[in-house]
Coordinates of C-alpha atoms in Angstrom, one line a residue:
Chain A
M1 CA 17.0 -7.6 17.2
A2 CA 17.8 -4.0 16.6
V3 CA 18.0 -1.7 13.6
K4 CA 21.2 -1.9 11.7
S5 CA 22.5 1.7 11.2
I6 CA 25.6 3.7 10.6
G7 CA 25.3 5.5 13.9
K8 CA 23.3 5.5 17.1
Y9 CA 19.6 4.9 16.4
E10 CA 17.2 5.6 19.3
A11 CA 13.6 4.6 19.4
K12 CA 11.4 7.7 19.4
M13 CA 8.1 6.8 21.2
M14 CA 5.8 8.6 18.9
D15 CA 2.6 7.5 20.6
A16 CA 3.6 7.7 24.3
V17 CA 0.7 8.3 26.6
E18 CA 2.0 11.7 27.5
N19 CA 1.1 12.9 24.0
F20 CA -2.6 12.3 24.5
H21 CA -3.5 15.3 26.7
G22 CA -4.4 13.2 29.8
N23 CA -6.2 10.5 27.9
Q24 CA -5.1 7.1 27.0
L25 CA -5.9 5.1 23.8
V26 CA -8.2 2.2 24.2
Y27 CA -9.2 -0.1 21.4
I28 CA -12.5 -1.8 21.5
G29 CA -13.6 -4.7 19.3
W30 CA -16.7 -6.9 18.9
D31 CA -15.6 -10.4 18.0
K32 CA -17.2 -12.1 15.0
H33 CA -19.2 -9.0 14.0
R34 CA -17.4 -8.2 10.9
L35 CA -19.9 -5.6 9.7
I36 CA -17.9 -3.2 11.9
N37 CA -14.6 -3.6 10.0
S38 CA -12.1 -3.4 12.8
A39 CA -11.7 -2.6 16.5
M40 CA -12.0 1.1 17.0
A41 CA -9.7 3.6 18.8
F42 CA -10.9 5.9 21.6
P43 CA -9.0 8.4 23.6
L44 CA -10.4 8.0 27.1
P45 CA -9.6 9.3 30.6
P46 CA -8.0 6.5 32.7
Q47 CA -10.4 7.4 35.5
M48 CA -13.5 6.7 33.4
P49 CA -15.7 4.0 35.1
F50 CA -16.0 0.8 33.1
G51 CA -19.7 1.2 33.2
A52 CA -19.4 4.3 31.1
L53 CA -17.8 2.3 28.3
L54 CA -21.0 0.2 28.1
S55 CA -23.4 3.1 28.3
D56 CA -21.6 5.9 26.4
V57 CA -18.7 4.6 24.3
M58 CA -20.0 1.2 22.9
P59 CA -23.2 2.6 21.4
M60 CA -21.3 5.2 19.3
C61 CA -19.5 2.4 17.6
Y62 CA -21.9 -0.5 17.5
K63 CA -25.3 1.0 17.1
D64 CA -24.8 0.4 13.4
H65 CA -24.9 -3.4 13.8
P66 CA -28.5 -4.8 14.0
D67 CA -27.4 -7.2 16.7
F68 CA -26.4 -4.5 19.1
E69 CA -29.8 -3.6 20.4
Q70 CA -30.2 -7.2 21.6
V71 CA -26.9 -7.2 23.6
V72 CA -27.5 -7.8 27.3
W73 CA -24.4 -6.9 29.3
D74 CA -24.6 -9.9 31.6
D75 CA -22.5 -13.0 32.4
S76 CA -23.0 -14.4 28.9
I77 CA -20.5 -11.8 27.5
I78 CA -17.0 -13.1 27.1
W79 CA -14.4 -10.3 27.7
N80 CA -10.8 -10.4 26.5
L81 CA -8.2 -7.8 27.6
N82 CA -4.9 -7.8 25.7
G83 CA -5.4 -11.4 24.6
E84 CA -6.4 -12.8 28.1
L85 CA -9.8 -13.7 29.4
F86 CA -11.0 -10.9 31.6
V87 CA -13.8 -10.1 34.1
P88 CA -14.5 -6.4 34.4
D89 CA -15.8 -4.6 37.4
V90 CA -18.2 -2.1 36.0
E91 CA -18.0 0.2 39.1
K92 CA -14.2 0.6 38.9
S93 CA -12.3 2.8 36.6
L94 CA -10.5 1.7 33.4
Q95 CA -7.2 2.0 35.2
D96 CA -8.3 0.0 38.2
N97 CA -9.6 -2.7 35.8
G98 CA -6.1 -2.9 34.4
I99 CA -7.0 -1.2 31.1
D100 CA -3.9 0.9 30.3
H101 CA -2.7 2.9 27.3
K102 CA -3.2 1.1 24.0
S103 CA -5.0 -1.8 25.5
I104 CA -7.3 -3.9 23.3
L105 CA -10.6 -4.8 24.9
R106 CA -12.7 -7.3 23.0
F107 CA -16.1 -8.8 23.7
E108 CA -17.9 -11.8 22.3
T109 CA -21.6 -12.4 22.4
P110 CA -22.1 -16.2 21.9
N111 CA -25.9 -15.8 21.6
L112 CA -25.6 -13.3 18.7
T113 CA -24.0 -14.5 15.6
G114 CA -24.3 -11.6 13.2
L115 CA -25.7 -11.2 9.7
N116 CA -26.4 -14.4 8.0
G117 CA -25.4 -16.3 11.2
V118 CA -21.8 -16.5 10.0
G119 CA -20.2 -13.8 12.1
M120 CA -20.7 -10.8 9.9
Chain B
M1 CA 37.5 23.9 -43.0
T2 CA 41.1 23.0 -42.2
M3 CA 40.5 19.7 -40.4
N4 CA 41.3 16.7 -42.5
T5 CA 38.1 14.8 -42.4
K6 CA 39.5 11.9 -44.3
N7 CA 41.8 11.0 -41.3
R8 CA 39.0 11.3 -38.7
K9 CA 39.1 8.4 -36.2
K10 CA 36.7 5.6 -36.7
R11 CA 33.6 5.6 -34.5
L12 CA 33.7 3.4 -31.4
N13 CA 31.8 0.2 -31.6
M14 CA 28.9 -0.3 -29.2
K15 CA 30.9 -2.3 -26.6
E16 CA 33.7 0.3 -26.5
K17 CA 31.2 3.2 -26.4
Y18 CA 29.3 1.5 -23.5
K19 CA 32.6 1.1 -21.6
H20 CA 33.5 4.8 -22.0
M21 CA 30.1 6.2 -21.3
T22 CA 29.6 4.2 -18.1
R23 CA 33.0 4.5 -16.6
L24 CA 32.4 6.2 -13.3
G25 CA 34.5 4.1 -10.9
W26 CA 38.0 4.7 -9.7
E27 CA 40.0 3.9 -6.6
T28 CA 40.4 7.0 -4.4
S29 CA 44.0 8.0 -3.6
Y30 CA 43.8 10.6 -0.8
Q31 CA 40.4 9.8 0.7
D32 CA 39.4 6.5 2.3
M33 CA 37.0 4.7 0.0
D34 CA 34.8 3.9 3.1
K35 CA 34.4 7.6 3.7
V36 CA 33.4 8.2 0.1
F37 CA 30.9 5.3 0.2
P38 CA 29.8 5.1 3.8
Y39 CA 26.5 3.3 3.2
D40 CA 27.2 0.1 1.3
N41 CA 28.9 -1.9 4.1
Y42 CA 26.9 -1.6 7.3
E43 CA 24.1 -3.9 6.4
G44 CA 26.3 -7.0 6.6
I45 CA 26.3 -7.7 2.9
K46 CA 29.7 -8.8 1.7
I47 CA 30.9 -7.8 -1.8
H48 CA 34.3 -9.2 -2.8
D49 CA 34.3 -8.1 -6.5
W50 CA 32.1 -5.2 -7.7
E51 CA 33.4 -5.9 -11.2
A52 CA 31.4 -9.1 -11.3
W53 CA 28.2 -6.9 -11.7
E54 CA 26.8 -7.5 -15.1
D55 CA 24.8 -4.4 -16.1
P56 CA 21.6 -5.8 -17.5
F57 CA 20.5 -2.5 -19.0
R58 CA 23.4 -2.3 -21.5
M59 CA 22.2 1.1 -22.3
T60 CA 24.1 4.4 -22.5
M61 CA 22.7 7.8 -21.8
D62 CA 22.6 8.9 -25.5
S63 CA 20.6 5.8 -26.5
Y64 CA 18.4 6.2 -23.4
W65 CA 17.4 9.8 -24.4
K66 CA 16.6 8.7 -27.9
Y67 CA 14.6 5.7 -26.9
Q68 CA 12.5 7.5 -24.2
G69 CA 12.0 10.6 -26.3
E70 CA 10.4 8.4 -29.0
K71 CA 8.1 6.8 -26.4
D72 CA 7.1 10.2 -25.0
K73 CA 6.2 11.6 -28.4
K74 CA 3.8 8.7 -29.0
L75 CA 2.3 9.0 -25.5
Y76 CA 1.7 12.8 -25.6
A77 CA 0.2 12.5 -29.1
I78 CA -2.4 10.1 -27.7
I79 CA -3.0 12.2 -24.6
D80 CA -3.6 15.2 -26.9
A81 CA -6.0 13.2 -29.0
F82 CA -7.8 12.0 -25.9
A83 CA -8.3 15.6 -24.7
Q84 CA -9.3 17.0 -28.1
N85 CA -11.9 14.3 -28.6
N86 CA -13.3 14.7 -25.0
A87 CA -12.7 11.0 -24.6
Q88 CA -13.5 11.1 -20.9
K89 CA -17.1 10.9 -22.1
N90 CA -16.4 7.5 -23.7
I91 CA -15.4 5.6 -20.6
T92 CA -17.8 3.0 -19.3
D93 CA -19.1 4.9 -16.3
A94 CA -17.9 7.8 -14.1
R95 CA -17.4 5.3 -11.2
Y96 CA -14.3 4.2 -13.1
V97 CA -12.7 7.6 -12.4
S98 CA -12.5 6.7 -8.7
A99 CA -10.1 4.0 -9.7
L100 CA -7.9 6.6 -11.4
K101 CA -8.1 8.8 -8.4
L102 CA -6.8 5.9 -6.3
F103 CA -4.1 5.3 -8.8
L104 CA -3.0 8.9 -8.9
T105 CA -3.1 9.5 -5.1
G106 CA -1.8 6.0 -4.1
V107 CA 0.7 5.0 -6.8
S108 CA 2.1 8.1 -8.5
P109 CA 3.8 9.6 -5.5
L110 CA 5.5 6.2 -5.1
E111 CA 7.1 6.6 -8.5
Y112 CA 8.6 9.8 -7.2
Q113 CA 9.7 8.1 -4.0
A114 CA 11.3 5.3 -6.2
H115 CA 13.1 8.0 -8.1
R116 CA 14.6 9.5 -4.9
G117 CA 15.5 6.0 -3.6
F118 CA 17.3 4.9 -6.8
A119 CA 19.1 8.2 -7.1
H120 CA 20.3 7.7 -3.5
V121 CA 21.6 4.2 -4.1
A122 CA 23.1 5.2 -7.4
R123 CA 25.3 7.5 -5.5
N124 CA 26.1 5.0 -2.7
F125 CA 27.2 1.8 -4.4
R126 CA 31.0 1.8 -4.8
G127 CA 30.8 -0.4 -8.0
D128 CA 30.1 1.7 -11.1
G129 CA 28.0 -1.0 -12.8
P130 CA 25.1 -0.9 -10.3
R131 CA 25.6 2.9 -10.0
V132 CA 24.9 3.4 -13.7
A133 CA 22.0 0.9 -13.7
C134 CA 20.3 2.6 -10.7
Q135 CA 20.8 6.1 -12.2
M136 CA 18.9 5.0 -15.3
Q137 CA 16.1 3.6 -13.2
A138 CA 16.0 6.8 -11.1
I139 CA 15.4 8.8 -14.3
D140 CA 12.7 6.3 -15.4
E141 CA 10.8 6.7 -12.2
L142 CA 10.8 10.4 -12.5
R143 CA 9.5 10.1 -16.0
H144 CA 6.8 7.8 -14.8
V145 CA 5.5 10.2 -12.2
Q146 CA 5.5 13.0 -14.8
T147 CA 3.7 11.0 -17.4
Q148 CA 1.1 9.6 -14.9
I149 CA 0.3 13.2 -13.8
H150 CA 0.0 14.3 -17.4
T151 CA -2.1 11.3 -18.4
L152 CA -4.5 11.9 -15.5
S153 CA -4.5 15.7 -15.6
H154 CA -7.3 15.8 -18.2
Y155 CA -9.6 14.1 -15.8
N156 CA -8.8 16.8 -13.3
K157 CA -10.6 19.3 -15.5
H158 CA -13.9 17.3 -15.3
F159 CA -13.9 15.3 -12.1
N160 CA -13.2 16.0 -8.4
G161 CA -10.6 14.2 -6.3
F162 CA -7.4 14.8 -8.3
S163 CA -6.3 18.3 -7.5
E164 CA -4.5 17.9 -4.2
F165 CA -2.8 14.5 -4.7
A166 CA 0.6 15.7 -3.6
H167 CA -0.7 17.3 -0.4
W168 CA -2.8 14.2 0.3
H169 CA 0.2 11.9 0.1
D170 CA 1.6 13.3 3.3
R171 CA -1.7 13.6 5.2
V172 CA -4.6 11.4 4.2
W173 CA -5.0 8.4 6.5
Y174 CA -5.1 5.6 3.9
L175 CA -2.2 7.1 2.0
S176 CA 0.0 6.5 5.0
V177 CA 0.0 2.9 3.9
P178 CA 1.9 3.4 0.5
K179 CA 3.9 6.3 2.0
S180 CA 5.1 4.3 4.9
F181 CA 6.1 1.5 2.6
F182 CA 8.5 3.7 0.7
D183 CA 9.6 5.6 3.8
D184 CA 10.7 2.3 5.2
A185 CA 12.5 1.3 2.0
R186 CA 14.2 4.6 1.6
T187 CA 15.5 4.7 5.1
A188 CA 17.0 1.3 4.8
G189 CA 20.5 0.7 3.5
P190 CA 21.2 0.5 -0.2
F191 CA 21.2 -3.2 -0.4
E192 CA 17.9 -3.6 1.4
F193 CA 16.4 -0.9 -0.8
M194 CA 17.4 -2.9 -3.9
I195 CA 15.7 -6.1 -2.5
A196 CA 12.7 -4.1 -1.3
I197 CA 12.0 -2.1 -4.4
G198 CA 14.3 -3.5 -7.1
F199 CA 13.4 -7.1 -6.5
S200 CA 10.4 -7.6 -4.3
F201 CA 8.3 -4.8 -5.6
E202 CA 9.5 -4.5 -9.2
Y203 CA 10.0 -8.1 -9.9
V204 CA 7.6 -10.0 -7.7
L205 CA 4.7 -7.6 -7.5
T206 CA 4.7 -4.9 -10.1
N207 CA 3.1 -7.0 -12.8
L208 CA 0.0 -7.2 -10.5
L209 CA -0.2 -3.5 -10.6
F210 CA 0.5 -2.6 -14.2
V211 CA -0.8 -5.5 -16.2
P212 CA -4.3 -6.1 -14.9
F213 CA -4.9 -2.4 -14.1
M214 CA -4.0 -1.4 -17.7
S215 CA -6.2 -4.1 -19.2
G216 CA -8.9 -2.8 -16.8
A217 CA -8.4 0.7 -18.3
A218 CA -8.7 -0.8 -21.8
Y219 CA -11.9 -2.6 -20.8
N220 CA -13.4 0.6 -19.5
G221 CA -12.5 2.8 -22.6
D222 CA -9.6 4.7 -21.1
M223 CA -7.1 4.6 -23.9
A224 CA -4.9 7.4 -22.5
T225 CA -4.1 5.4 -19.4
V226 CA -3.6 2.3 -21.5
T227 CA -1.0 4.2 -23.5
F228 CA 0.7 5.4 -20.4
G229 CA 0.8 1.8 -19.2
F230 CA 2.4 0.5 -22.4
S231 CA 5.0 3.3 -22.2
A232 CA 5.9 2.5 -18.6
Q233 CA 5.7 -1.3 -19.0
S234 CA 8.7 -1.4 -21.3
D235 CA 10.7 0.4 -18.5
E236 CA 9.3 -2.0 -16.0
A237 CA 10.8 -4.9 -17.9
R238 CA 14.2 -3.3 -17.6
H239 CA 13.6 -2.7 -13.9
M240 CA 12.7 -6.3 -13.3
T241 CA 16.0 -7.3 -15.0
L242 CA 17.9 -5.0 -12.7
G243 CA 16.1 -6.4 -9.6
L244 CA 17.0 -9.9 -10.7
Q245 CA 20.6 -9.0 -11.4
A246 CA 20.8 -7.2 -8.0
I247 CA 19.7 -10.3 -6.0
K248 CA 21.8 -12.7 -8.0
F249 CA 24.9 -10.4 -7.5
M250 CA 24.3 -10.4 -3.7
L251 CA 23.8 -14.1 -3.5
E252 CA 26.8 -15.0 -5.7
Q253 CA 29.2 -12.8 -3.8
D254 CA 29.2 -14.5 -0.5
P255 CA 27.1 -17.3 1.2
A256 CA 26.8 -15.2 4.3
N257 CA 24.6 -12.8 2.2
V258 CA 21.9 -15.5 1.7
P259 CA 20.1 -15.4 5.1
I260 CA 20.2 -11.5 5.1
V261 CA 18.6 -11.4 1.6
Q262 CA 16.1 -14.1 2.6
G263 CA 15.0 -11.9 5.5
W264 CA 14.5 -8.9 3.2
I265 CA 12.6 -11.0 0.7
D266 CA 10.2 -12.2 3.4
K267 CA 9.7 -8.7 4.8
W268 CA 9.2 -6.9 1.5
T269 CA 7.0 -9.5 -0.2
W270 CA 4.6 -9.1 2.7
R271 CA 4.9 -5.3 2.8
G272 CA 4.3 -5.1 -0.9
Y273 CA 1.4 -7.4 -0.8
K274 CA -0.3 -5.3 1.9
V275 CA 0.1 -2.2 -0.3
L276 CA -1.4 -4.1 -3.3
G277 CA -4.5 -4.7 -1.2
L278 CA -5.7 -1.4 -2.7
V279 CA -5.3 -2.9 -6.2
S280 CA -7.4 -5.9 -5.3
M281 CA -10.3 -3.5 -4.5
M282 CA -9.7 -1.5 -7.7
M283 CA -9.9 -4.7 -9.8
D284 CA -12.9 -6.3 -8.1
Y285 CA -15.0 -3.3 -7.2
M286 CA -13.9 -0.1 -8.8
L287 CA -13.8 -1.1 -12.4
P288 CA -17.3 -1.1 -13.9
E289 CA -16.1 -3.8 -16.3
S290 CA -13.5 -6.1 -14.7
P291 CA -11.4 -8.2 -17.1
Q292 CA -10.0 -10.4 -14.3
S293 CA -10.6 -10.9 -10.6
W294 CA -7.9 -10.2 -8.0
K295 CA -7.8 -13.9 -7.2
E296 CA -7.2 -14.8 -10.8
A297 CA -4.5 -12.2 -11.2
W298 CA -2.8 -13.4 -8.0
E299 CA -2.8 -17.0 -9.2
L300 CA -1.4 -16.0 -12.5
Y301 CA 1.2 -13.4 -11.6
F302 CA 2.3 -14.7 -8.2
E303 CA 1.4 -18.3 -7.7
E304 CA 2.5 -19.3 -11.3
N305 CA 5.1 -16.8 -12.4
T306 CA 6.8 -15.8 -9.2
V307 CA 6.9 -19.3 -7.7
A308 CA 8.7 -20.3 -10.9
L309 CA 11.2 -17.5 -10.3
F310 CA 11.8 -18.8 -6.7
K311 CA 12.6 -22.2 -8.2
D312 CA 15.4 -20.5 -10.1
L313 CA 16.7 -19.0 -6.9
E314 CA 16.6 -22.3 -5.0
R315 CA 20.1 -23.2 -6.0
Y316 CA 21.4 -20.2 -3.9
G317 CA 19.4 -21.5 -0.9
I318 CA 16.5 -19.0 -1.3
K319 CA 13.0 -20.2 -0.6
V320 CA 9.5 -18.9 -1.2
P321 CA 8.6 -16.4 1.5
D322 CA 6.6 -17.8 4.4
C323 CA 3.8 -15.3 3.9
A324 CA 2.9 -17.0 0.6
G325 CA 0.6 -19.4 2.6
T326 CA -1.2 -16.5 4.3
V327 CA -1.6 -14.7 1.0
A328 CA -3.0 -17.7 -0.8
A329 CA -5.5 -18.2 2.0
E330 CA -6.6 -14.6 1.9
K331 CA -7.2 -14.3 -1.9
D332 CA -10.9 -15.2 -1.6
H333 CA -11.5 -12.5 1.0
L334 CA -9.1 -9.7 0.5
S335 CA -10.8 -7.3 -1.9
H336 CA -14.2 -7.7 -0.2
Q337 CA -12.8 -6.9 3.3
I338 CA -11.0 -3.8 1.9
W339 CA -13.9 -2.5 -0.1
M340 CA -16.2 -2.9 3.0
T341 CA -13.7 -0.8 5.0
F342 CA -13.6 2.0 2.4
Y343 CA -17.3 2.0 1.9
T344 CA -17.8 2.6 5.7
H345 CA -15.0 5.1 6.0
G346 CA -15.9 6.8 2.7
A347 CA -16.6 10.2 4.4
A348 CA -12.9 10.5 5.1
A349 CA -11.4 9.4 1.7
P350 CA -11.1 11.7 -1.3
F351 CA -12.8 9.4 -3.8
H352 CA -16.3 8.0 -4.1
T353 CA -17.5 4.6 -3.0
W354 CA -20.7 2.7 -3.7
L355 CA -22.4 -0.6 -3.3
P356 CA -21.9 -3.2 -6.0
D357 CA -25.0 -3.5 -8.1
E358 CA -26.8 -6.9 -8.9
K359 CA -24.7 -7.4 -12.0
K360 CA -21.4 -6.8 -10.2
M361 CA -22.6 -9.0 -7.3
D362 CA -23.3 -11.9 -9.7
W363 CA -19.8 -11.5 -11.2
L364 CA -18.3 -11.6 -7.7
S365 CA -20.3 -14.7 -6.8
E366 CA -19.0 -16.4 -9.9
K367 CA -15.4 -15.3 -9.2
Y368 CA -15.6 -16.1 -5.5
P369 CA -18.0 -19.0 -5.2
D370 CA -16.7 -20.1 -1.8
T371 CA -17.0 -16.8 0.0
F372 CA -19.0 -14.0 -1.7
D373 CA -22.5 -15.3 -1.2
K374 CA -21.9 -16.6 2.3
Y375 CA -20.0 -13.7 3.9
Y376 CA -20.2 -10.6 1.8
R377 CA -23.5 -10.4 -0.2
P378 CA -25.6 -10.3 3.0
V379 CA -23.5 -7.3 4.1
Y380 CA -24.1 -5.4 0.9
E381 CA -27.8 -6.3 0.9
H382 CA -28.1 -5.0 4.5
W383 CA -26.4 -1.7 3.5
A384 CA -28.5 -1.4 0.4
K385 CA -31.6 -1.6 2.6
L386 CA -30.3 1.2 4.7
E387 CA -29.5 3.3 1.7
K388 CA -33.1 2.8 0.4
E389 CA -34.3 4.2 3.8
G390 CA -32.0 7.2 3.3
K391 CA -29.6 5.9 6.0
R392 CA -26.4 5.3 4.1
Y393 CA -23.9 3.9 6.6
Y394 CA -20.7 5.9 7.4
S395 CA -18.6 4.9 10.3
E396 CA -18.1 7.8 12.7
M397 CA -15.2 6.1 14.4
L398 CA -11.5 5.8 13.8
P399 CA -10.1 2.4 13.4
Q400 CA -7.2 0.6 15.2
L401 CA -4.2 0.5 12.9
C402 CA -1.4 -2.0 12.5
Q403 CA 1.9 -0.5 13.7
T404 CA 3.8 -1.9 10.7
C405 CA 1.7 -1.7 7.6
Q406 CA -0.6 1.1 9.0
I407 CA -3.7 -0.5 7.5
P408 CA -6.8 -0.6 9.7
M409 CA -6.9 -3.9 11.6
L410 CA -9.5 -5.4 9.2
Y411 CA -7.9 -8.7 8.3
T412 CA -9.3 -11.9 9.7
E413 CA -7.9 -15.3 10.8
I414 CA -8.5 -16.9 7.4
E415 CA -5.4 -19.1 7.6
K416 CA -6.7 -20.5 10.9
G417 CA -10.1 -21.1 9.5
E418 CA -11.9 -18.2 11.2
P419 CA -12.7 -15.9 8.4
T420 CA -14.8 -13.5 10.4
Q421 CA -12.6 -13.2 13.5
I422 CA -10.3 -10.2 13.2
A423 CA -6.6 -11.1 13.7
H424 CA -5.0 -9.4 16.7
R425 CA -1.3 -9.6 17.5
H426 CA 0.6 -7.5 19.9
T427 CA 4.0 -7.1 21.5
I428 CA 5.5 -4.9 24.2
F429 CA 8.5 -2.7 23.4
N430 CA 10.0 -0.1 25.8
G431 CA 7.1 -0.6 28.1
E432 CA 4.5 0.2 25.4
R433 CA 2.0 -2.1 23.7
F434 CA 2.1 -2.3 19.9
H435 CA -0.6 -3.9 17.7
F436 CA -0.3 -5.9 14.4
C437 CA -2.7 -7.3 11.9
S438 CA -0.7 -10.5 11.3
D439 CA 2.2 -12.6 12.4
H440 CA 4.2 -11.2 9.5
C441 CA 3.8 -7.6 10.5
K442 CA 4.6 -8.5 14.1
D443 CA 7.8 -10.2 13.0
I444 CA 8.9 -7.2 10.9
F445 CA 8.4 -4.9 13.9
E446 CA 10.2 -7.2 16.3
N447 CA 13.2 -7.4 14.0
E448 CA 13.7 -3.6 14.1
P449 CA 11.3 -2.2 16.8
E450 CA 13.1 1.2 17.0
K451 CA 12.2 2.0 13.4
Y452 CA 8.5 1.4 13.7
T453 CA 7.9 3.2 16.9
H454 CA 8.6 6.3 14.8
A455 CA 5.6 5.6 12.6
W456 CA 3.3 8.5 11.9
M457 CA 0.0 6.8 12.6
P458 CA -2.9 8.8 11.2
V459 CA -5.4 7.8 14.0
Q460 CA -2.9 8.5 16.8
Q461 CA -1.9 11.8 15.2
I462 CA -5.5 12.9 15.0
F463 CA -6.0 12.1 18.7
Q464 CA -2.8 13.9 19.6
G465 CA -4.2 17.0 18.0
N466 CA -1.8 17.2 15.1
C467 CA -4.2 17.1 12.2
G468 CA -6.2 20.3 12.4
G469 CA -8.7 19.3 15.1
A470 CA -10.7 16.5 16.6
T471 CA -13.8 16.5 14.3
L472 CA -14.1 15.1 10.8
P473 CA -14.7 18.6 9.2
E474 CA -11.6 19.9 10.8
V475 CA -9.4 17.0 9.8
L476 CA -10.8 17.1 6.2
D477 CA -10.0 20.8 6.1
W478 CA -6.4 20.0 7.1
Y479 CA -6.3 17.3 4.4
K480 CA -7.7 19.8 1.9
V481 CA -10.5 17.3 1.1
K482 CA -13.7 19.2 0.2
F483 CA -16.5 17.6 2.1
G484 CA -19.4 16.6 -0.1
T485 CA -17.3 17.2 -3.2
D486 CA -14.3 14.9 -3.1
N487 CA -15.7 12.3 -0.7
L488 CA -19.0 10.4 0.1
D489 CA -21.0 8.1 -2.1
Y490 CA -20.8 8.2 -5.9
V491 CA -24.6 8.4 -5.9
G492 CA -25.5 12.1 -5.4
S493 CA -22.0 13.3 -6.2
E494 CA -21.0 16.1 -8.6
D495 CA -19.1 13.4 -10.6
E496 CA -22.4 11.5 -11.1
A497 CA -24.3 14.7 -12.0
T498 CA -21.6 15.6 -14.6
W499 CA -21.8 12.1 -16.1
K500 CA -25.5 12.2 -16.3
Q501 CA -25.5 15.6 -18.0
W502 CA -23.1 14.4 -20.6
H503 CA -25.2 11.4 -21.4
G504 CA -28.6 13.1 -21.3
Q505 CA -29.7 11.2 -18.2
E506 CA -30.7 14.1 -16.0

């Protein structure tokens, strides 16, 4: 469908990647850890190695959850990129892992079930 | 005197007077009517007979001035008495004032937006009946924003968080939610505006805003706001009548209008519900004494009253909007999820937040027996422990936002039975990915994607460098929110200190 209008109505791409000064937006969410209210937004260089997400970006956001210090970044983590199961290569860049502008990257930690054991 | 007063013409009766005072319509002779009224035929709504519009107001301008003038006299007498008696000291607790801050910053600018919207459609319907009705409502809405500001201005002398509400409306992150709601409605055609605001908001949802909140004001000793509520509510009753007349008029004119109207009802019931999320948190968390829970209010005003209204519209082929199921599922979780979000992002909002105390938590357990103790009490107890250790939790991150409603993506898959899994939806448009908090917001986007790519998304704007800088102090400066004064926890605030001083609790 398209907008009904009295004249020409063009889409203005307000959040095009060109507007982010060389960065791209990446959203990161920890499934079933509702203490952190939503996935968070980060402007990141596309060349950033995936490993830096784990070491530098994730702690900023998730250090506030008591489960976080027990997270082990091994095969038990279930990754999801834009709604599809995903296996990251920690040595490669975000771009080379297929993480592009406004991607949503989620992770699940089946061994950690949050506050009260109900996913909070 | 030379005039023969004995032969003066008899006064017109009410019906004749009404006819003369509302006669604004005529057929143009040297201009094309479509050029004079360019906006009322592109949305696909077919009107065959504008004369069939029955003006539900039945009010003329002279009686309008008289009626509203009397109401204003009463309102301002009570506001004066409130000020002279320092009645701000008689409210239950200064926490209550944060609910007023939310009302003034979130709702009052919407009254002005409603004024602009109704003035616009009052010009652009070619039938004079709806023009007159919308003109009256435009003036009502302007009166509402004025009386709300006057009612709350006394609090501005004693509490922080009121002074920059007009500036905040255009800039502060959470206020992009109500702002975008009206921006969306006002940039639609006149018929969609009437369904969006006149019907869906005024008829289906406004009771949820005005009735429980005003009884909340009464419970908490704020008689000035209660009086404002009474004064506005009599206008709201007229607005609801106009909204109902507008939808019936569209549905009766042509069967082809029915699916278009249904689409707008579906869209605007959902968009209105999302804005009212703020009200759910006011009712359940921000009122020190809560007369009614959000869930109870929703059941009474939506599930009972509004569903009965939809029964009346069934004969036209209109059905209850699909989102009603999602909303019903969410009523046990909504206010808790929103208050959690504001508590953690309380460094960036110009009102105070706090943890519910034991008494409030017990009230919440009673009102939400299936959810509060299981999901939310442990969170508040965890944060209370941190507070005791002097480590009050504030998120330093910026959340992902829904492209349609602009609310942080905080809602969970409740309808699917996963109340702690955040709902994620996305779509690709013009090669770019867009994210949504729900199927309903995704549907709204996909119906008119060009419109929502224009959205001014606060998080994206901060990262693009358009909001004063990249750090929180820079952004707050650009907002004109004073750090440590307008924001942060209630405990330790100037508002709390003022309150304690008044009550000898220092």
